[in-house]
Amino acid sequence: MGCARARGLIGWFADTQSIVLENLSHRFVKPNILDIKLGTVLYDDEATPEKRARMEKTARDTTSFETGVRLTGFQVYDSTSGKVVNTPKSYGKSIKAADLPDGIARFFPIAPEAHSPETSAPATVAIAVPGDKATQGTGLPADILEPILESLREDIAEIRDALAEVHMRMVGSSLLVIYEADLERAREGLHWLEEGGDEEDEDEDEDEADESGSKQPEGPPYIVKLIDFAHTKIVPGAGPDEGVLKGVDTVLSLLDGRIEQVKAAAVPSKE
């Protein structure tokens, strides 16, 4: 979601009460999916004193209060078996702030050694970094994963800019991140980005393709969306939600760290 689209969604929410459902994963061949719960406050104004005390304890006992984020479960495809590896909500509730980089590495694993078809020498060597061991057999090559991460970071930074301009409170909202685990589809998605593809045009083409029954159109190798607005409200004059902004800043910092790890893992082959 770009900055303009984020502003449009927030403005639409201010004047509309609706439920909009969309299957965001349907255009991915093998969708890796992560829900990142945002904010340091986990209760709204209508919460009872008992619920407020319980939610405050939950925030303190997890990563929410300190960092503004909690990893609420994710799935990653195992490229060797083609099966989905699920990491449950209990993982996100059990880890500490210092473990978040490991969680991000688990969701964005680097592929094992990839061999060039012309030689038996590795084309890319994956250096062991936190999180990669747990997801051995999964992941995209570093040269594919790095530009996906960098483009994803740009989109989330634009969402952060949009949120900083709106006086509202968001309780229970999330950043939903989906990216393509299928290598060929991920390559096509990167090519689409390099060619200057526009997501809004892609959405229109997708609607036409759905109606005609033709194959999936090309599009980006990932998407990121703000979701879950049931407890979001506009509060004129109160300023932006600092707890949510703190969470988005944490996500950006985690992505910066993972990008550096992925860059370090891309070692040119030796002839």
PDB file of C-alpha atoms in Angstrom:
ATOM      1  CA  MET A   1       0.000   0.000   0.000  1.00  0.00           C
ATOM      2  CA  GLY A   2       1.527   3.309  -1.053  1.00  0.00           C
ATOM      3  CA  CYS A   3       1.269   6.509   0.942  1.00  0.00           C
ATOM      4  CA  ALA A   4      -1.574   7.925  -1.163  1.00  0.00           C
ATOM      5  CA  ARG A   5      -3.545   4.707  -0.864  1.00  0.00           C
ATOM      6  CA  ALA A   6      -2.975   4.611   2.898  1.00  0.00           C
ATOM      7  CA  ARG A   7      -4.292   8.176   3.230  1.00  0.00           C
ATOM      8  CA  GLY A   8      -7.267   7.275   1.065  1.00  0.00           C
ATOM      9  CA  LEU A   9      -8.112   4.272   3.218  1.00  0.00           C
ATOM     10  CA  ILE A  10      -7.836   6.283   6.427  1.00  0.00           C
ATOM     11  CA  GLY A  11     -10.003   9.062   5.007  1.00  0.00           C
ATOM     12  CA  TRP A  12     -12.550   6.538   3.784  1.00  0.00           C
ATOM     13  CA  PHE A  13     -12.663   4.922   7.222  1.00  0.00           C
ATOM     14  CA  ALA A  14     -13.426   8.282   8.853  1.00  0.00           C
ATOM     15  CA  ASP A  15     -16.675   8.642   6.899  1.00  0.00           C
ATOM     16  CA  THR A  16     -17.784   5.058   6.368  1.00  0.00           C
ATOM     17  CA  GLN A  17     -18.848   2.083   8.447  1.00  0.00           C
ATOM     18  CA  SER A  18     -18.504  -1.046   6.365  1.00  0.00           C
ATOM     19  CA  ILE A  19     -16.941  -4.475   6.352  1.00  0.00           C
ATOM     20  CA  VAL A  20     -14.754  -5.173   3.320  1.00  0.00           C
ATOM     21  CA  LEU A  21     -13.490  -8.711   2.753  1.00  0.00           C
ATOM     22  CA  GLU A  22     -10.806  -9.611   0.249  1.00  0.00           C
ATOM     23  CA  ASN A  23      -8.723 -12.735  -0.264  1.00  0.00           C
ATOM     24  CA  LEU A  24      -5.320 -11.074  -0.439  1.00  0.00           C
ATOM     25  CA  SER A  25      -3.444 -14.330  -0.979  1.00  0.00           C
ATOM     26  CA  HIS A  26      -5.341 -15.545  -4.039  1.00  0.00           C
ATOM     27  CA  ARG A  27      -2.930 -14.145  -6.627  1.00  0.00           C
ATOM     28  CA  PHE A  28       0.112 -15.749  -5.015  1.00  0.00           C
ATOM     29  CA  VAL A  29       1.211 -19.250  -5.968  1.00  0.00           C
ATOM     30  CA  LYS A  30       2.851 -19.931  -2.595  1.00  0.00           C
ATOM     31  CA  PRO A  31       1.990 -17.097  -0.204  1.00  0.00           C
ATOM     32  CA  ASN A  32       4.174 -16.556   2.859  1.00  0.00           C
ATOM     33  CA  ILE A  33       1.954 -14.642   5.309  1.00  0.00           C
ATOM     34  CA  LEU A  34       2.743 -12.654   8.468  1.00  0.00           C
ATOM     35  CA  ASP A  35       0.399 -10.702  10.749  1.00  0.00           C
ATOM     36  CA  ILE A  36       2.182  -8.019  12.828  1.00  0.00           C
ATOM     37  CA  LYS A  37      -0.015  -6.627  15.592  1.00  0.00           C
ATOM     38  CA  LEU A  38       0.659  -2.904  16.083  1.00  0.00           C
ATOM     39  CA  GLY A  39       0.441  -0.669  19.134  1.00  0.00           C
ATOM     40  CA  THR A  40       1.349  -0.563  22.813  1.00  0.00           C
ATOM     41  CA  VAL A  41      -2.278  -0.350  24.022  1.00  0.00           C
ATOM     42  CA  LEU A  42      -4.369  -3.484  23.538  1.00  0.00           C
ATOM     43  CA  TYR A  43      -7.737  -2.268  24.895  1.00  0.00           C
ATOM     44  CA  ASP A  44     -10.235   0.385  23.828  1.00  0.00           C
ATOM     45  CA  ASP A  45     -12.275   2.882  25.842  1.00  0.00           C
ATOM     46  CA  GLU A  46     -15.124   0.424  26.306  1.00  0.00           C
ATOM     47  CA  ALA A  47     -12.974  -2.195  28.027  1.00  0.00           C
ATOM     48  CA  THR A  48     -13.956  -3.121  31.570  1.00  0.00           C
ATOM     49  CA  PRO A  49     -11.404  -2.501  34.343  1.00  0.00           C
ATOM     50  CA  GLU A  50     -10.767  -6.257  34.471  1.00  0.00           C
ATOM     51  CA  LYS A  51     -10.117  -6.475  30.744  1.00  0.00           C
ATOM     52  CA  ARG A  52      -7.957  -3.353  30.823  1.00  0.00           C
ATOM     53  CA  ALA A  53      -5.785  -4.854  33.582  1.00  0.00           C
ATOM     54  CA  ARG A  54      -5.545  -8.132  31.676  1.00  0.00           C
ATOM     55  CA  MET A  55      -4.576  -6.426  28.419  1.00  0.00           C
ATOM     56  CA  GLU A  56      -2.005  -4.226  30.149  1.00  0.00           C
ATOM     57  CA  LYS A  57      -0.406  -7.360  31.589  1.00  0.00           C
ATOM     58  CA  THR A  58      -0.437  -9.028  28.160  1.00  0.00           C
ATOM     59  CA  ALA A  59       1.324  -6.018  26.641  1.00  0.00           C
ATOM     60  CA  ARG A  60       3.973  -6.022  29.387  1.00  0.00           C
ATOM     61  CA  ASP A  61       4.503  -9.793  29.186  1.00  0.00           C
ATOM     62  CA  THR A  62       4.944  -9.770  25.405  1.00  0.00           C
ATOM     63  CA  THR A  63       6.798  -7.520  22.987  1.00  0.00           C
ATOM     64  CA  SER A  64       3.844  -5.144  22.514  1.00  0.00           C
ATOM     65  CA  PHE A  65       4.517  -2.643  25.299  1.00  0.00           C
ATOM     66  CA  GLU A  66       8.270  -2.323  24.702  1.00  0.00           C
ATOM     67  CA  THR A  67       8.309  -2.333  20.903  1.00  0.00           C
ATOM     68  CA  GLY A  68       4.740  -1.672  19.713  1.00  0.00           C
ATOM     69  CA  VAL A  69       4.629  -4.948  17.765  1.00  0.00           C
ATOM     70  CA  ARG A  70       3.791  -8.591  18.298  1.00  0.00           C
ATOM     71  CA  LEU A  71       4.218 -11.340  15.733  1.00  0.00           C
ATOM     72  CA  THR A  72       0.819 -13.011  15.810  1.00  0.00           C
ATOM     73  CA  GLY A  73       1.685 -16.051  13.749  1.00  0.00           C
ATOM     74  CA  PHE A  74       2.959 -16.680  10.241  1.00  0.00           C
ATOM     75  CA  GLN A  75       3.301 -19.303   7.544  1.00  0.00           C
ATOM     76  CA  VAL A  76       6.289 -20.024   5.315  1.00  0.00           C
ATOM     77  CA  TYR A  77       6.435 -22.537   2.479  1.00  0.00           C
ATOM     78  CA  ASP A  78       9.019 -25.309   2.592  1.00  0.00           C
ATOM     79  CA  SER A  79      10.413 -25.253  -0.927  1.00  0.00           C
ATOM     80  CA  THR A  80      11.637 -28.848  -0.803  1.00  0.00           C
ATOM     81  CA  SER A  81       8.332 -30.430   0.259  1.00  0.00           C
ATOM     82  CA  GLY A  82       5.969 -27.768  -1.067  1.00  0.00           C
ATOM     83  CA  LYS A  83       4.159 -27.805   2.259  1.00  0.00           C
ATOM     84  CA  VAL A  84       3.366 -24.888   4.547  1.00  0.00           C
ATOM     85  CA  VAL A  85       5.275 -24.504   7.818  1.00  0.00           C
ATOM     86  CA  ASN A  86       3.061 -22.719  10.354  1.00  0.00           C
ATOM     87  CA  THR A  87       4.389 -20.751  13.319  1.00  0.00           C
ATOM     88  CA  PRO A  88       1.514 -20.290  15.809  1.00  0.00           C
ATOM     89  CA  LYS A  89       0.495 -17.251  17.852  1.00  0.00           C
ATOM     90  CA  SER A  90       2.093 -18.818  20.907  1.00  0.00           C
ATOM     91  CA  TYR A  91       5.521 -18.154  19.407  1.00  0.00           C
ATOM     92  CA  GLY A  92       4.898 -14.404  19.171  1.00  0.00           C
ATOM     93  CA  LYS A  93       3.547 -14.338  22.723  1.00  0.00           C
ATOM     94  CA  SER A  94       6.528 -16.230  24.122  1.00  0.00           C
ATOM     95  CA  ILE A  95       9.452 -14.276  22.654  1.00  0.00           C
ATOM     96  CA  LYS A  96      11.130 -11.152  24.020  1.00  0.00           C
ATOM     97  CA  ALA A  97      12.064  -7.966  22.170  1.00  0.00           C
ATOM     98  CA  ALA A  98      15.593  -9.271  21.599  1.00  0.00           C
ATOM     99  CA  ASP A  99      14.106 -12.278  19.749  1.00  0.00           C
ATOM    100  CA  LEU A 100      12.182 -10.233  17.170  1.00  0.00           C
ATOM    101  CA  PRO A 101      15.061 -10.204  14.628  1.00  0.00           C
ATOM    102  CA  ASP A 102      15.044 -14.005  14.794  1.00  0.00           C
ATOM    103  CA  GLY A 103      11.302 -13.997  14.131  1.00  0.00           C
ATOM    104  CA  ILE A 104      11.731 -11.762  11.084  1.00  0.00           C
ATOM    105  CA  ALA A 105      14.533 -14.006   9.832  1.00  0.00           C
ATOM    106  CA  ARG A 106      12.242 -17.018  10.185  1.00  0.00           C
ATOM    107  CA  PHE A 107       9.632 -15.309   8.038  1.00  0.00           C
ATOM    108  CA  PHE A 108      12.169 -14.101   5.456  1.00  0.00           C
ATOM    109  CA  PRO A 109      14.517 -17.099   5.233  1.00  0.00           C
ATOM    110  CA  ILE A 110      17.335 -17.285   2.712  1.00  0.00           C
ATOM    111  CA  ALA A 111      17.332 -20.257   0.345  1.00  0.00           C
ATOM    112  CA  PRO A 112      19.946 -22.969   0.846  1.00  0.00           C
ATOM    113  CA  GLU A 113      22.859 -23.182  -1.590  1.00  0.00           C
ATOM    114  CA  ALA A 114      21.656 -22.750  -5.166  1.00  0.00           C
ATOM    115  CA  HIS A 115      23.739 -24.363  -7.920  1.00  0.00           C
ATOM    116  CA  SER A 116      24.163 -22.957 -11.381  1.00  0.00           C
ATOM    117  CA  PRO A 117      22.870 -25.337 -14.088  1.00  0.00           C
ATOM    118  CA  GLU A 118      26.194 -25.020 -15.929  1.00  0.00           C
ATOM    119  CA  THR A 119      28.394 -25.986 -12.985  1.00  0.00           C
ATOM    120  CA  SER A 120      28.234 -27.759  -9.686  1.00  0.00           C
ATOM    121  CA  ALA A 121      29.556 -24.692  -7.849  1.00  0.00           C
ATOM    122  CA  PRO A 122      27.143 -22.785  -5.624  1.00  0.00           C
ATOM    123  CA  ALA A 123      25.773 -19.662  -7.292  1.00  0.00           C
ATOM    124  CA  THR A 124      24.795 -18.260  -3.913  1.00  0.00           C
ATOM    125  CA  VAL A 125      26.026 -19.302  -0.501  1.00  0.00           C
ATOM    126  CA  ALA A 126      23.703 -18.788   2.424  1.00  0.00           C
ATOM    127  CA  ILE A 127      25.612 -17.751   5.535  1.00  0.00           C
ATOM    128  CA  ALA A 128      24.139 -19.044   8.766  1.00  0.00           C
ATOM    129  CA  VAL A 129      22.385 -16.136  10.468  1.00  0.00           C
ATOM    130  CA  PRO A 130      19.798 -16.114  13.271  1.00  0.00           C
ATOM    131  CA  GLY A 131      16.563 -17.751  12.193  1.00  0.00           C
ATOM    132  CA  ASP A 132      17.803 -19.449   9.037  1.00  0.00           C
ATOM    133  CA  LYS A 133      18.580 -22.802  10.668  1.00  0.00           C
ATOM    134  CA  ALA A 134      14.994 -23.196  11.813  1.00  0.00           C
ATOM    135  CA  THR A 135      13.731 -22.751   8.270  1.00  0.00           C
ATOM    136  CA  GLN A 136      16.341 -24.776   6.397  1.00  0.00           C
ATOM    137  CA  GLY A 137      14.883 -25.872   3.062  1.00  0.00           C
ATOM    138  CA  THR A 138      12.787 -22.744   2.697  1.00  0.00           C
ATOM    139  CA  GLY A 139      13.358 -19.270   1.398  1.00  0.00           C
ATOM    140  CA  LEU A 140      14.234 -17.284  -1.703  1.00  0.00           C
ATOM    141  CA  PRO A 141      17.764 -16.685  -2.986  1.00  0.00           C
ATOM    142  CA  ALA A 142      19.410 -13.589  -1.528  1.00  0.00           C
ATOM    143  CA  ASP A 143      19.408 -11.762  -4.880  1.00  0.00           C
ATOM    144  CA  ILE A 144      15.597 -12.135  -5.029  1.00  0.00           C
ATOM    145  CA  LEU A 145      14.855 -11.621  -1.345  1.00  0.00           C
ATOM    146  CA  GLU A 146      16.906  -8.434  -0.959  1.00  0.00           C
ATOM    147  CA  PRO A 147      15.009  -6.263  -3.485  1.00  0.00           C
ATOM    148  CA  ILE A 148      11.695  -7.579  -2.143  1.00  0.00           C
ATOM    149  CA  LEU A 149      12.684  -6.519   1.375  1.00  0.00           C
ATOM    150  CA  GLU A 150      13.903  -3.120   0.215  1.00  0.00           C
ATOM    151  CA  SER A 151      10.723  -2.379  -1.745  1.00  0.00           C
ATOM    152  CA  LEU A 152       8.572  -3.641   1.136  1.00  0.00           C
ATOM    153  CA  ARG A 153      10.423  -1.331   3.512  1.00  0.00           C
ATOM    154  CA  GLU A 154       9.713   1.657   1.249  1.00  0.00           C
ATOM    155  CA  ASP A 155       5.986   0.877   1.259  1.00  0.00           C
ATOM    156  CA  ILE A 156       5.856   0.524   5.042  1.00  0.00           C
ATOM    157  CA  ALA A 157       7.750   3.812   5.439  1.00  0.00           C
ATOM    158  CA  GLU A 158       5.052   5.484   3.309  1.00  0.00           C
ATOM    159  CA  ILE A 159       2.337   3.937   5.478  1.00  0.00           C
ATOM    160  CA  ARG A 160       4.161   5.314   8.523  1.00  0.00           C
ATOM    161  CA  ASP A 161       4.148   8.805   6.988  1.00  0.00           C
ATOM    162  CA  ALA A 162       0.399   8.544   6.359  1.00  0.00           C
ATOM    163  CA  LEU A 163      -0.354   7.368   9.904  1.00  0.00           C
ATOM    164  CA  ALA A 164       1.691  10.236  11.363  1.00  0.00           C
ATOM    165  CA  GLU A 165      -0.676  12.739   9.733  1.00  0.00           C
ATOM    166  CA  VAL A 166      -3.942  11.338  11.127  1.00  0.00           C
ATOM    167  CA  HIS A 167      -5.351  11.980  14.608  1.00  0.00           C
ATOM    168  CA  MET A 168      -6.742   8.567  15.524  1.00  0.00           C
ATOM    169  CA  ARG A 169      -6.367   5.622  17.869  1.00  0.00           C
ATOM    170  CA  MET A 170      -5.907   2.094  16.547  1.00  0.00           C
ATOM    171  CA  VAL A 171      -6.409  -0.886  18.856  1.00  0.00           C
ATOM    172  CA  GLY A 172      -5.847  -4.383  17.506  1.00  0.00           C
ATOM    173  CA  SER A 173      -4.853  -3.303  14.009  1.00  0.00           C
ATOM    174  CA  SER A 174      -2.094  -5.073  12.105  1.00  0.00           C
ATOM    175  CA  LEU A 175       0.311  -4.901   9.225  1.00  0.00           C
ATOM    176  CA  LEU A 176      -0.364  -7.901   7.006  1.00  0.00           C
ATOM    177  CA  VAL A 177       2.622  -8.892   4.868  1.00  0.00           C
ATOM    178  CA  ILE A 178       2.382 -11.472   2.072  1.00  0.00           C
ATOM    179  CA  TYR A 179       5.173 -12.351  -0.323  1.00  0.00           C
ATOM    180  CA  GLU A 180       5.697 -14.975  -2.991  1.00  0.00           C
ATOM    181  CA  ALA A 181       7.612 -18.136  -2.065  1.00  0.00           C
ATOM    182  CA  ASP A 182       7.501 -19.564  -5.576  1.00  0.00           C
ATOM    183  CA  LEU A 183      10.851 -18.695  -7.161  1.00  0.00           C
ATOM    184  CA  GLU A 184       9.675 -18.161 -10.734  1.00  0.00           C
ATOM    185  CA  ARG A 185       6.647 -16.122  -9.675  1.00  0.00           C
ATOM    186  CA  ALA A 186       8.862 -14.033  -7.390  1.00  0.00           C
ATOM    187  CA  ARG A 187      11.218 -13.343 -10.306  1.00  0.00           C
ATOM    188  CA  GLU A 188       8.281 -12.303 -12.479  1.00  0.00           C
ATOM    189  CA  GLY A 189       7.063 -10.007  -9.708  1.00  0.00           C
ATOM    190  CA  LEU A 190      10.439  -8.316  -9.420  1.00  0.00           C
ATOM    191  CA  HIS A 191      10.513  -7.819 -13.182  1.00  0.00           C
ATOM    192  CA  TRP A 192       7.050  -6.247 -12.921  1.00  0.00           C
ATOM    193  CA  LEU A 193       8.401  -3.820 -10.304  1.00  0.00           C
ATOM    194  CA  GLU A 194      11.481  -3.004 -12.361  1.00  0.00           C
ATOM    195  CA  GLU A 195       9.238  -2.217 -15.336  1.00  0.00           C
ATOM    196  CA  GLY A 196       7.407   0.349 -13.216  1.00  0.00           C
ATOM    197  CA  GLY A 197       4.234  -1.640 -12.652  1.00  0.00           C
ATOM    198  CA  ASP A 198       1.421   0.184 -10.865  1.00  0.00           C
ATOM    199  CA  GLU A 199      -0.556  -1.682  -8.210  1.00  0.00           C
ATOM    200  CA  GLU A 200      -3.806   0.149  -8.960  1.00  0.00           C
ATOM    201  CA  ASP A 201      -3.556  -0.753 -12.651  1.00  0.00           C
ATOM    202  CA  GLU A 202      -2.736  -4.313 -11.624  1.00  0.00           C
ATOM    203  CA  ASP A 203      -5.856  -4.466  -9.447  1.00  0.00           C
ATOM    204  CA  GLU A 204      -8.025  -3.363 -12.386  1.00  0.00           C
ATOM    205  CA  ASP A 205      -6.410  -5.950 -14.658  1.00  0.00           C
ATOM    206  CA  GLU A 206      -6.945  -8.580 -11.964  1.00  0.00           C
ATOM    207  CA  ASP A 207     -10.686  -7.836 -11.801  1.00  0.00           C
ATOM    208  CA  GLU A 208     -10.939  -8.220 -15.569  1.00  0.00           C
ATOM    209  CA  ALA A 209      -8.972 -11.463 -15.431  1.00  0.00           C
ATOM    210  CA  ASP A 210     -11.219 -12.849 -12.698  1.00  0.00           C
ATOM    211  CA  GLU A 211     -14.356 -12.107 -14.751  1.00  0.00           C
ATOM    212  CA  SER A 212     -12.971 -13.648 -17.918  1.00  0.00           C
ATOM    213  CA  GLY A 213     -11.475 -16.672 -16.166  1.00  0.00           C
ATOM    214  CA  SER A 214      -8.044 -16.075 -17.687  1.00  0.00           C
ATOM    215  CA  LYS A 215      -4.743 -16.661 -15.907  1.00  0.00           C
ATOM    216  CA  GLN A 216      -3.534 -14.489 -13.051  1.00  0.00           C
ATOM    217  CA  PRO A 217      -2.081 -11.176 -14.213  1.00  0.00           C
ATOM    218  CA  GLU A 218       1.414 -10.123 -13.320  1.00  0.00           C
ATOM    219  CA  GLY A 219       1.914  -8.049 -10.211  1.00  0.00           C
ATOM    220  CA  PRO A 220       4.306  -7.328  -7.380  1.00  0.00           C
ATOM    221  CA  PRO A 221       5.976 -10.224  -5.522  1.00  0.00           C
ATOM    222  CA  TYR A 222       4.558  -8.976  -2.209  1.00  0.00           C
ATOM    223  CA  ILE A 223       1.810  -6.875  -0.673  1.00  0.00           C
ATOM    224  CA  VAL A 224       1.488  -5.067   2.649  1.00  0.00           C
ATOM    225  CA  LYS A 225      -1.853  -3.906   4.053  1.00  0.00           C
ATOM    226  CA  LEU A 226      -3.194  -2.261   7.178  1.00  0.00           C
ATOM    227  CA  ILE A 227      -5.983  -4.497   8.473  1.00  0.00           C
ATOM    228  CA  ASP A 228      -8.418  -4.884  11.393  1.00  0.00           C
ATOM    229  CA  PHE A 229     -10.081  -1.523  12.107  1.00  0.00           C
ATOM    230  CA  ALA A 230     -12.904  -2.682  14.397  1.00  0.00           C
ATOM    231  CA  HIS A 231     -11.459  -0.687  17.321  1.00  0.00           C
ATOM    232  CA  THR A 232     -10.096   2.284  15.379  1.00  0.00           C
ATOM    233  CA  LYS A 233     -11.533   5.764  15.799  1.00  0.00           C
ATOM    234  CA  ILE A 234     -10.761   9.291  14.651  1.00  0.00           C
ATOM    235  CA  VAL A 235      -9.863  11.639  17.560  1.00  0.00           C
ATOM    236  CA  PRO A 236      -9.462  15.219  16.240  1.00  0.00           C
ATOM    237  CA  GLY A 237      -6.827  17.194  18.113  1.00  0.00           C
ATOM    238  CA  ALA A 238      -5.342  14.184  19.941  1.00  0.00           C
ATOM    239  CA  GLY A 239      -2.461  13.660  17.544  1.00  0.00           C
ATOM    240  CA  PRO A 240      -1.368  10.415  15.897  1.00  0.00           C
ATOM    241  CA  ASP A 241      -1.278   7.115  17.740  1.00  0.00           C
ATOM    242  CA  GLU A 242       2.273   7.085  19.124  1.00  0.00           C
ATOM    243  CA  GLY A 243       2.053   3.439  20.136  1.00  0.00           C
ATOM    244  CA  VAL A 244       1.221   2.418  16.572  1.00  0.00           C
ATOM    245  CA  LEU A 245       3.952   4.650  15.158  1.00  0.00           C
ATOM    246  CA  LYS A 246       6.389   3.044  17.596  1.00  0.00           C
ATOM    247  CA  GLY A 247       5.377  -0.339  16.236  1.00  0.00           C
ATOM    248  CA  VAL A 248       5.843   0.681  12.618  1.00  0.00           C
ATOM    249  CA  ASP A 249       9.261   2.128  13.492  1.00  0.00           C
ATOM    250  CA  THR A 250      10.158  -1.223  15.050  1.00  0.00           C
ATOM    251  CA  VAL A 251       9.125  -3.026  11.871  1.00  0.00           C
ATOM    252  CA  LEU A 252      11.282  -0.681   9.785  1.00  0.00           C
ATOM    253  CA  SER A 253      14.248  -1.285  12.072  1.00  0.00           C
ATOM    254  CA  LEU A 254      13.761  -5.054  11.888  1.00  0.00           C
ATOM    255  CA  LEU A 255      13.634  -4.905   8.094  1.00  0.00           C
ATOM    256  CA  ASP A 256      16.816  -2.826   8.035  1.00  0.00           C
ATOM    257  CA  GLY A 257      18.560  -5.520  10.050  1.00  0.00           C
ATOM    258  CA  ARG A 258      17.289  -8.330   7.851  1.00  0.00           C
ATOM    259  CA  ILE A 259      18.283  -6.506   4.683  1.00  0.00           C
ATOM    260  CA  GLU A 260      21.858  -6.240   5.984  1.00  0.00           C
ATOM    261  CA  GLN A 261      21.872  -9.957   6.830  1.00  0.00           C
ATOM    262  CA  VAL A 262      20.612 -10.870   3.364  1.00  0.00           C
ATOM    263  CA  LYS A 263      23.239  -8.676   1.735  1.00  0.00           C
ATOM    264  CA  ALA A 264      25.917 -10.399   3.789  1.00  0.00           C
ATOM    265  CA  ALA A 265      24.583 -13.809   2.754  1.00  0.00           C
ATOM    266  CA  ALA A 266      24.956 -13.114  -0.979  1.00  0.00           C
ATOM    267  CA  VAL A 267      28.488 -14.340  -1.704  1.00  0.00           C
ATOM    268  CA  PRO A 268      29.546 -14.484  -5.388  1.00  0.00           C
ATOM    269  CA  SER A 269      30.550 -17.904  -6.638  1.00  0.00           C
ATOM    270  CA  LYS A 270      34.242 -18.676  -7.114  1.00  0.00           C
ATOM    271  CA  GLU A 271      35.256 -20.044 -10.475  1.00  0.00           C
TER     272      GLU A 271
END
